[in-house]
Coordinates of C-alpha atoms in Angstrom, one line a residue:
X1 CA 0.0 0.0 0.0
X2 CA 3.4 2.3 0.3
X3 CA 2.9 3.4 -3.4
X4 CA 6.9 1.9 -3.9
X5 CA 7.6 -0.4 -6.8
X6 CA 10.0 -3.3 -4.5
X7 CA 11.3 -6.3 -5.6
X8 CA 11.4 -9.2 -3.1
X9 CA 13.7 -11.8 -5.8
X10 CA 14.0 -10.5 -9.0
X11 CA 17.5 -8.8 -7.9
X12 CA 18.9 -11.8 -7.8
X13 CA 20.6 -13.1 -11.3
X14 CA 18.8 -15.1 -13.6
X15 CA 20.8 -18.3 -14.4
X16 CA 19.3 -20.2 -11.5
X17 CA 16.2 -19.7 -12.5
X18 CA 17.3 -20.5 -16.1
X19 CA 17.9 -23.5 -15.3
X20 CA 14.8 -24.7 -13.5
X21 CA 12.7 -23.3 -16.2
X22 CA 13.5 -26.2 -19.0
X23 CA 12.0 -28.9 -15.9
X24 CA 9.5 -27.0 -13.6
X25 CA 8.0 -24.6 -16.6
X26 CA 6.5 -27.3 -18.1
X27 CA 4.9 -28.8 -15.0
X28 CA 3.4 -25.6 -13.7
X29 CA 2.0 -24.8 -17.2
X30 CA 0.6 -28.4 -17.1
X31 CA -1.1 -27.4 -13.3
X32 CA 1.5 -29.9 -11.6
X33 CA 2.3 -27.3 -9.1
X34 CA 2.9 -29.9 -6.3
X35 CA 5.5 -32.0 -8.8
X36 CA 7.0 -29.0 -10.2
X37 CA 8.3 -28.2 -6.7
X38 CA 10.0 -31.3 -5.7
X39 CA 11.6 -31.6 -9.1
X40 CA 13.1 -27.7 -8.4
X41 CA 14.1 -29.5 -5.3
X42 CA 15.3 -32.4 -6.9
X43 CA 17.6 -30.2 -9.5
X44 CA 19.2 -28.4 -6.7
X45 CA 19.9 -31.8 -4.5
X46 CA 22.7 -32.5 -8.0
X47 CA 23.4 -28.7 -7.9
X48 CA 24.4 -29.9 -3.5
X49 CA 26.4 -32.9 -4.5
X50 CA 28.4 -31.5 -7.3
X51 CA 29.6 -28.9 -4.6
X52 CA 30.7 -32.1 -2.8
X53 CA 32.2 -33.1 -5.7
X54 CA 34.4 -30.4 -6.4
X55 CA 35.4 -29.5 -2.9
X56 CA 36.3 -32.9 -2.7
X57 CA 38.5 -33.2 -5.7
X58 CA 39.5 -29.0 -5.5
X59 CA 40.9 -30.3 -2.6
X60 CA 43.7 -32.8 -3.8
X61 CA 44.1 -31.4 -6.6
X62 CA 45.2 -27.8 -4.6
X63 CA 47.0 -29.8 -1.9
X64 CA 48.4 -33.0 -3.5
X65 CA 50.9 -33.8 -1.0
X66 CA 48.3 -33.8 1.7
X67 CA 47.0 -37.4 1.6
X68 CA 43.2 -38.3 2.5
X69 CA 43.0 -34.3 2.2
X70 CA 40.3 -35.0 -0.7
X71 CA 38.3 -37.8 0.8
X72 CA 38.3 -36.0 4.5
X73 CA 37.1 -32.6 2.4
X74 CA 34.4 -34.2 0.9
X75 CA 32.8 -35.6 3.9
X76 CA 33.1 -32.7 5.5
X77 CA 31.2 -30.6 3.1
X78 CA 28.3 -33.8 3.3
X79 CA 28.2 -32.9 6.5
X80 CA 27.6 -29.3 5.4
X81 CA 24.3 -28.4 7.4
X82 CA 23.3 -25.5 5.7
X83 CA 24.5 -27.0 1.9
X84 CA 22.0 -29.7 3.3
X85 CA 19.4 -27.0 3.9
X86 CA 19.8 -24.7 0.6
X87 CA 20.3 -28.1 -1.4
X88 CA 17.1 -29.5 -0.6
X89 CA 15.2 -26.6 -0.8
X90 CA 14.3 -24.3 -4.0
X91 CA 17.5 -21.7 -3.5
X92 CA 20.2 -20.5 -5.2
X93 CA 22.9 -20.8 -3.3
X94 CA 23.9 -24.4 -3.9
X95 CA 24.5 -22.8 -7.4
X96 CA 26.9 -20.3 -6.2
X97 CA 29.0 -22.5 -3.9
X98 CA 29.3 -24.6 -7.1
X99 CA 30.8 -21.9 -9.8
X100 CA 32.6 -20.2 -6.7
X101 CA 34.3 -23.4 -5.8
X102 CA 34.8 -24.3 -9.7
X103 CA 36.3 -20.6 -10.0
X104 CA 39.3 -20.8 -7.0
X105 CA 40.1 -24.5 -8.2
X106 CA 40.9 -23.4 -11.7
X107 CA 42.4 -20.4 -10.5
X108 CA 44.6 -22.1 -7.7
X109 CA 45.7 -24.8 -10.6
X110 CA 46.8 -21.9 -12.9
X111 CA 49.3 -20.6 -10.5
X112 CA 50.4 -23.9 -9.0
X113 CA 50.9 -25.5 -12.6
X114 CA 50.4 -22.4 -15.1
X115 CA 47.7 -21.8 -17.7
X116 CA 46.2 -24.7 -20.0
X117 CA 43.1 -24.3 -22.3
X118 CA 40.7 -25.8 -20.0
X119 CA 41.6 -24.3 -16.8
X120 CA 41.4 -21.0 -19.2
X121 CA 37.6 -21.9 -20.1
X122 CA 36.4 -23.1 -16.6
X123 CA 37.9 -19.5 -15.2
X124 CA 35.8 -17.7 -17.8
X125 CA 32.4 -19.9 -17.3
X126 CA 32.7 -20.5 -13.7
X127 CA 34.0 -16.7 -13.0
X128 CA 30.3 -15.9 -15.4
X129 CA 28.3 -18.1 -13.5
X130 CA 29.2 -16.8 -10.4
X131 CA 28.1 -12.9 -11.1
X132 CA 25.0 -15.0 -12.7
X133 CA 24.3 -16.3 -9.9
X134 CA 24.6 -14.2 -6.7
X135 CA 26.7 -10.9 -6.6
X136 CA 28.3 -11.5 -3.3
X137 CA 30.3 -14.4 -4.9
X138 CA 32.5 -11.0 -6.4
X139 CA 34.4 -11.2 -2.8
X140 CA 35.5 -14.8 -5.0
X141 CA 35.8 -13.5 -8.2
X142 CA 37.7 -10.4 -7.9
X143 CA 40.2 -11.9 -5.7
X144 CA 40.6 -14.5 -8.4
X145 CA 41.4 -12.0 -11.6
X146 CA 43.7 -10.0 -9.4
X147 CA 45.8 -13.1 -8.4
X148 CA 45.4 -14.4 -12.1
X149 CA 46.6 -10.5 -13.1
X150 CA 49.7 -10.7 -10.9
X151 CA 50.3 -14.4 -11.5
X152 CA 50.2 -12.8 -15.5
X153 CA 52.5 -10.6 -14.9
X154 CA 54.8 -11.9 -12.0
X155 CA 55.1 -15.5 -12.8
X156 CA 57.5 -15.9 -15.5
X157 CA 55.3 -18.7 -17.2
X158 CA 53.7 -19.8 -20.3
X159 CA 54.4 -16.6 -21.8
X160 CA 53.4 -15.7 -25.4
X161 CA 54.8 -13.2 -28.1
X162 CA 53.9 -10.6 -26.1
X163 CA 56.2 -11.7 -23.2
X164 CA 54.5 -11.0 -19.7
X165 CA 51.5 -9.2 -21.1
X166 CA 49.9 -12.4 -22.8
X167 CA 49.4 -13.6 -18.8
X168 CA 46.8 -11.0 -19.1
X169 CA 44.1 -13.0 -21.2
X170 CA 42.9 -15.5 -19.0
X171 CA 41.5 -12.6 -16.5
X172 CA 40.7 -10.4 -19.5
X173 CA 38.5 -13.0 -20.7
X174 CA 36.6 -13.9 -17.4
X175 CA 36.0 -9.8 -17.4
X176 CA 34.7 -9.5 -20.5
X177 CA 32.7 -12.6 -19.9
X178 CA 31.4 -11.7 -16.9
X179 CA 30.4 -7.7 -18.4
X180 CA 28.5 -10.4 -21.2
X181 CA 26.6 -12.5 -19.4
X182 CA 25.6 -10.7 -16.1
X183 CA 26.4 -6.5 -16.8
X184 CA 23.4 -5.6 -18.3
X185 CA 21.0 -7.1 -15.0
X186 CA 23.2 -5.0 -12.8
X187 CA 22.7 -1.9 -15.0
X188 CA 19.0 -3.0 -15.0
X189 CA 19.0 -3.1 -11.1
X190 CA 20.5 0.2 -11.1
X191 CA 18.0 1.6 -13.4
X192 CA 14.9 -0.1 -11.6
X193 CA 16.1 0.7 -8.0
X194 CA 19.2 3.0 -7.9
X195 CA 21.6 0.5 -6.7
X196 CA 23.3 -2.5 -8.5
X197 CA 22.2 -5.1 -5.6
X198 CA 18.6 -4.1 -6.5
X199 CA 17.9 -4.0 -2.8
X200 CA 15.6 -1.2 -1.3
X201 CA 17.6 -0.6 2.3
X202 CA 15.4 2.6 2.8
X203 CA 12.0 1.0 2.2
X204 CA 12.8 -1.6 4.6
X205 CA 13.6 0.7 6.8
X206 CA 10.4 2.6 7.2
X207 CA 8.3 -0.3 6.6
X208 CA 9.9 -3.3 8.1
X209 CA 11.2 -2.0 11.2
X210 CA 14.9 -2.3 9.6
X211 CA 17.8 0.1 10.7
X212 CA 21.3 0.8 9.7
X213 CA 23.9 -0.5 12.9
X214 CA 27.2 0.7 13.9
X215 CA 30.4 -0.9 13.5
X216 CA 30.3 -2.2 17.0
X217 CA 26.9 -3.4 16.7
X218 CA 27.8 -5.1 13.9
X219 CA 31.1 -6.8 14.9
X220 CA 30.1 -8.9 17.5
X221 CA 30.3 -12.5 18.7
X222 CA 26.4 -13.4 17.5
X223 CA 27.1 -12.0 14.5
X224 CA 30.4 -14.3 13.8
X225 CA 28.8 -17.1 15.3
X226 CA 25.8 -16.9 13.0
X227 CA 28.2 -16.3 9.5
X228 CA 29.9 -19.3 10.9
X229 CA 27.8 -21.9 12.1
X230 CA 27.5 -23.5 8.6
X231 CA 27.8 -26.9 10.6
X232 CA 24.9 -25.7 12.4
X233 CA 21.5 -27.3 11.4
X234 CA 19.3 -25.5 13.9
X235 CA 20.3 -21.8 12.7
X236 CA 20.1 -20.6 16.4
X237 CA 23.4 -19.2 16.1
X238 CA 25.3 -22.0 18.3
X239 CA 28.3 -22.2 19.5
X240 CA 28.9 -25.3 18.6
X241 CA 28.3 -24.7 15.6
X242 CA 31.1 -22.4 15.0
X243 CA 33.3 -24.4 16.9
X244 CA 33.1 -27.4 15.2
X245 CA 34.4 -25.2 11.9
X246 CA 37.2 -23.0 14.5
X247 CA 38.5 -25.5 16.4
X248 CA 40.1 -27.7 13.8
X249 CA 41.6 -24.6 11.7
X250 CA 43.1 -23.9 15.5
X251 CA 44.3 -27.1 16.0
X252 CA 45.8 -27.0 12.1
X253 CA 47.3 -23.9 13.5
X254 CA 48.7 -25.3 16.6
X255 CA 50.5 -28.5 15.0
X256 CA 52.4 -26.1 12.5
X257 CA 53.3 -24.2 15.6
X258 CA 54.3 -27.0 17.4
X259 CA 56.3 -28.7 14.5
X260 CA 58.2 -25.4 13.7
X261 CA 58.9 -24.9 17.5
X262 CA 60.4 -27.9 17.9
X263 CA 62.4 -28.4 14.5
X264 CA 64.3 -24.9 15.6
X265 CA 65.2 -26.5 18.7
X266 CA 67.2 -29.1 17.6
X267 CA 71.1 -28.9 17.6
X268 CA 72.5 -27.1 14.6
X269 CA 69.3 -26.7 12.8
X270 CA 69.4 -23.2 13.0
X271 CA 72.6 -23.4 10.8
X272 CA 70.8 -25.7 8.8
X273 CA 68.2 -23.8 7.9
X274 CA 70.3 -20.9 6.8
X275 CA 72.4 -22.8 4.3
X276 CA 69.0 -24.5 3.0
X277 CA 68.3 -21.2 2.5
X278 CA 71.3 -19.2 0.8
X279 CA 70.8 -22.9 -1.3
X280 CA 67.2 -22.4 -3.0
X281 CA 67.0 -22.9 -6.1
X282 CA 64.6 -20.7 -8.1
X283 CA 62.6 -23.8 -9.2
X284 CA 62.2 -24.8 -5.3
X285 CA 61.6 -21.0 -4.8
X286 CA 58.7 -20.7 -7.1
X287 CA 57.0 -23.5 -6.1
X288 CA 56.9 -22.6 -2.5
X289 CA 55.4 -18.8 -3.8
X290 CA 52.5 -20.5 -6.0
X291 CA 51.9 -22.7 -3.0
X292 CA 51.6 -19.7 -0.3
X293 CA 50.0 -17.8 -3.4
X294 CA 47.1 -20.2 -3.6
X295 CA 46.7 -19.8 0.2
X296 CA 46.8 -16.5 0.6
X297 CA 44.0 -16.9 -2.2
X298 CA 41.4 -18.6 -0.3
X299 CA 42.2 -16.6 2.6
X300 CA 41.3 -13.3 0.7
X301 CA 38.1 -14.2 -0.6
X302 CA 37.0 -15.6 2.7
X303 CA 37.9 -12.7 4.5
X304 CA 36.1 -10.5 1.3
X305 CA 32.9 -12.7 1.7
X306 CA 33.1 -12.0 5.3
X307 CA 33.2 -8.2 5.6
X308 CA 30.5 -8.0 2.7
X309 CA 28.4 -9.8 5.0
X310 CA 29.0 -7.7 7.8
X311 CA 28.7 -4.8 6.1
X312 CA 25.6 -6.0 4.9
X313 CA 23.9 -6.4 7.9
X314 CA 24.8 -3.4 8.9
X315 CA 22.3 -2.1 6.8
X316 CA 19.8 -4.2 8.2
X317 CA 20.3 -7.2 6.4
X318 CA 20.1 -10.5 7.3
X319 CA 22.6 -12.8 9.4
X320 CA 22.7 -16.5 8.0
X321 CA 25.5 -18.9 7.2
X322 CA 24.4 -19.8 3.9
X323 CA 25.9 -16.5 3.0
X324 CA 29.3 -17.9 3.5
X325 CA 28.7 -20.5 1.0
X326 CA 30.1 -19.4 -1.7
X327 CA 34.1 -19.5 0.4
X328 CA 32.8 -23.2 1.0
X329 CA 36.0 -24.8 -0.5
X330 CA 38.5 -22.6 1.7
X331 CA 36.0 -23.0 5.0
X332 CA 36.0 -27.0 4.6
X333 CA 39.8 -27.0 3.7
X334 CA 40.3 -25.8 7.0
X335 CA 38.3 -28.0 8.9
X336 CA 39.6 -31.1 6.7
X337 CA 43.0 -30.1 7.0
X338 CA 43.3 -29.6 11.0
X339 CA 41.3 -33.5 11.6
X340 CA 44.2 -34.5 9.2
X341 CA 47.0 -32.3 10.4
X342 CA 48.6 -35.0 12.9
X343 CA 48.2 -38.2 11.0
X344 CA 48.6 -40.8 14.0
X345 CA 44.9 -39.3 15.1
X346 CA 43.2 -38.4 11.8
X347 CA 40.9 -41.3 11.7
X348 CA 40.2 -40.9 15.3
X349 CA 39.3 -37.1 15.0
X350 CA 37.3 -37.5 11.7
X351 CA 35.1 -39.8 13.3
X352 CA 34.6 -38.3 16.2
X353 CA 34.1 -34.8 14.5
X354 CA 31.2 -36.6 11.9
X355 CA 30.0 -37.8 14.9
X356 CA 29.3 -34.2 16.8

């Protein structure tokens, strides 16, 4: 009755709902209303375990030396609560976990192992499905082209004619693509509502009791707990939910801390270490950069993701963990990585972490 022209979904990109329309059109046309839900449902349950999938495999393939890592990864994201949730239900999120999780893998294989064709055409799809799917997967995406820019130019690999500047195509692509596929719905949102997220934070304001937060209000435990807690099926904000994803990244933590500590305390390693040093190779060198590159990767678009979300709720917006999904592979690499970080008492701490 406000008189104010507000969209509820339509702000949200269209390729989800592009690709229901082939199976649940048909059925809702045909007055099947009851069937064309559960089949919407039954497309996003393959959208849920193709996220397994690819966490599972982006997982070895990013961290080869790090056996089980895969397997572990996988169950882990089963075990996903809220991938559960969004997977079995008719949202779109399932979808951007999937491209955002297809995006870093390609992206983490181009700097460990340099550019090929098809790493160049999943960066370009995967990078366009993501801004087709949800814009906050851009805290994945532009992370991505800038370390695919400075992997271009920095990397001393693969290069073309045009020497360091032909490292440029790859993210040059995956802009244009994505300015092809999903620019002219964000123009359209800013033409319909004066902002490219389409959202209306000043309707809600007056008319849903919404209002904008301060920093400190926003930055608080509950808030953390609730971005967090994707291993928390009630939604209630637990802390036991966010512990089950904190505690093993601490413990991961912890063992390298333990196993650095006590490598620099035997006799003469200190020595050691500094001829290893004045010894590297560039070869050995470069490796250990892509490595800490690829890291320093997933850290960035997890942290990205994070202060979007924040940010977003300070203008009223929503708190929910199935807003982290689309850092899903770097959040269950974590988790995967500490139950695996001391080997003797992997098995034991899988178990008994599946089991929580």
């Amino acid at each position: 009755g406000s008189g104010v022209p507000v969209q509820w979904v339509s702000q949200h990109p269209p390729l989800f709902y592009l690709l229901l329309a082939p199976v649940v059109g048909p059925l809702v046309d045909g007055g099947h209303v009851l069937a064309a839900g559960m089949a919407a449902r039954g497309v996003n349950i393959a959208l849920g375990a193709a996220v397994v999938w690819s966490v599972g495999r982006a997982a070895s393939s990013l961290f080869p030396r790090r056996r089980g890592l895969g397997g572990v990864a996988a169950l882990v994201t089963a075990c996903c609560s809220w991938l559960m949730g969004v997977s079995s239900a008719v949202y779109n999120d399932s979808l951007a976990a999937l491209a955002s999780t297809l995006t870093l893998w390609a992206t983490g294989s181009i700097i460990l192992r340099g550019e090929s064709r098809r790493r160049r055409v999943v960066v370009v799809l995967a990078a366009s499905a993501c801004l087709l799917s949800r814009l906050n997967t851009v805290a994945v995406v532009a992370p991505c082209l800038v370390a695919l820019v400075w992997e271009g130019l920095a990397g001393g690999r693969d290069h073309g004619r045009l020497g360091r500047w032909s490292g440029l195509t790859t993210p040059l692509a995956a802009g244009v693509g994505i300015l092809v596929t999903s620019g002219w719905f964000y123009l359209r949102n800013l033409r319909l509502t004066g902002s490219v997220t389409g959202g209306h934070p000043e309707w809600s304001q007056a008319h849903l009791g919404r209002h904008e937060l301060a920093l400190a209000e926003t930055i608080t435990p509950a808030s953390l707990r609730g971005l967090l807690s994707i291993f928390d099926p009630t939604g209630h904000r637990s802390l036991l939910g966010a512990l089950l994803l904190v505690m093993p990244a601490v413990g991961l933590v912890a063992v390298g801390g333990v196993n650095a500590l006590v490598s620099t305390r035997r006799p003469g390693e200190r020595a050691r270490t500094v001829s290893r040093v004045r010894a590297l190779r560039r070869p050995r060198f470069q490796r250990l950069r892509r490595r800490a590159g690829v890291v320093a990767l997933l850290v960035a678009a997890t942290v990205l993701l994070l202060a979007i979300q924040l940010a977003y709720s300070r203008g009223g917006g929503a708190i929910s963990a199935r807003y982290m999904l689309p850092v899903i592979l770097p959040l269950i690499l974590a988790v995967a990585a500490g139950l695996t970080s001391w080997r003797p008492l992997a098995p034991v701490l899988v178990t008994v972490w599946v089991l929580v």
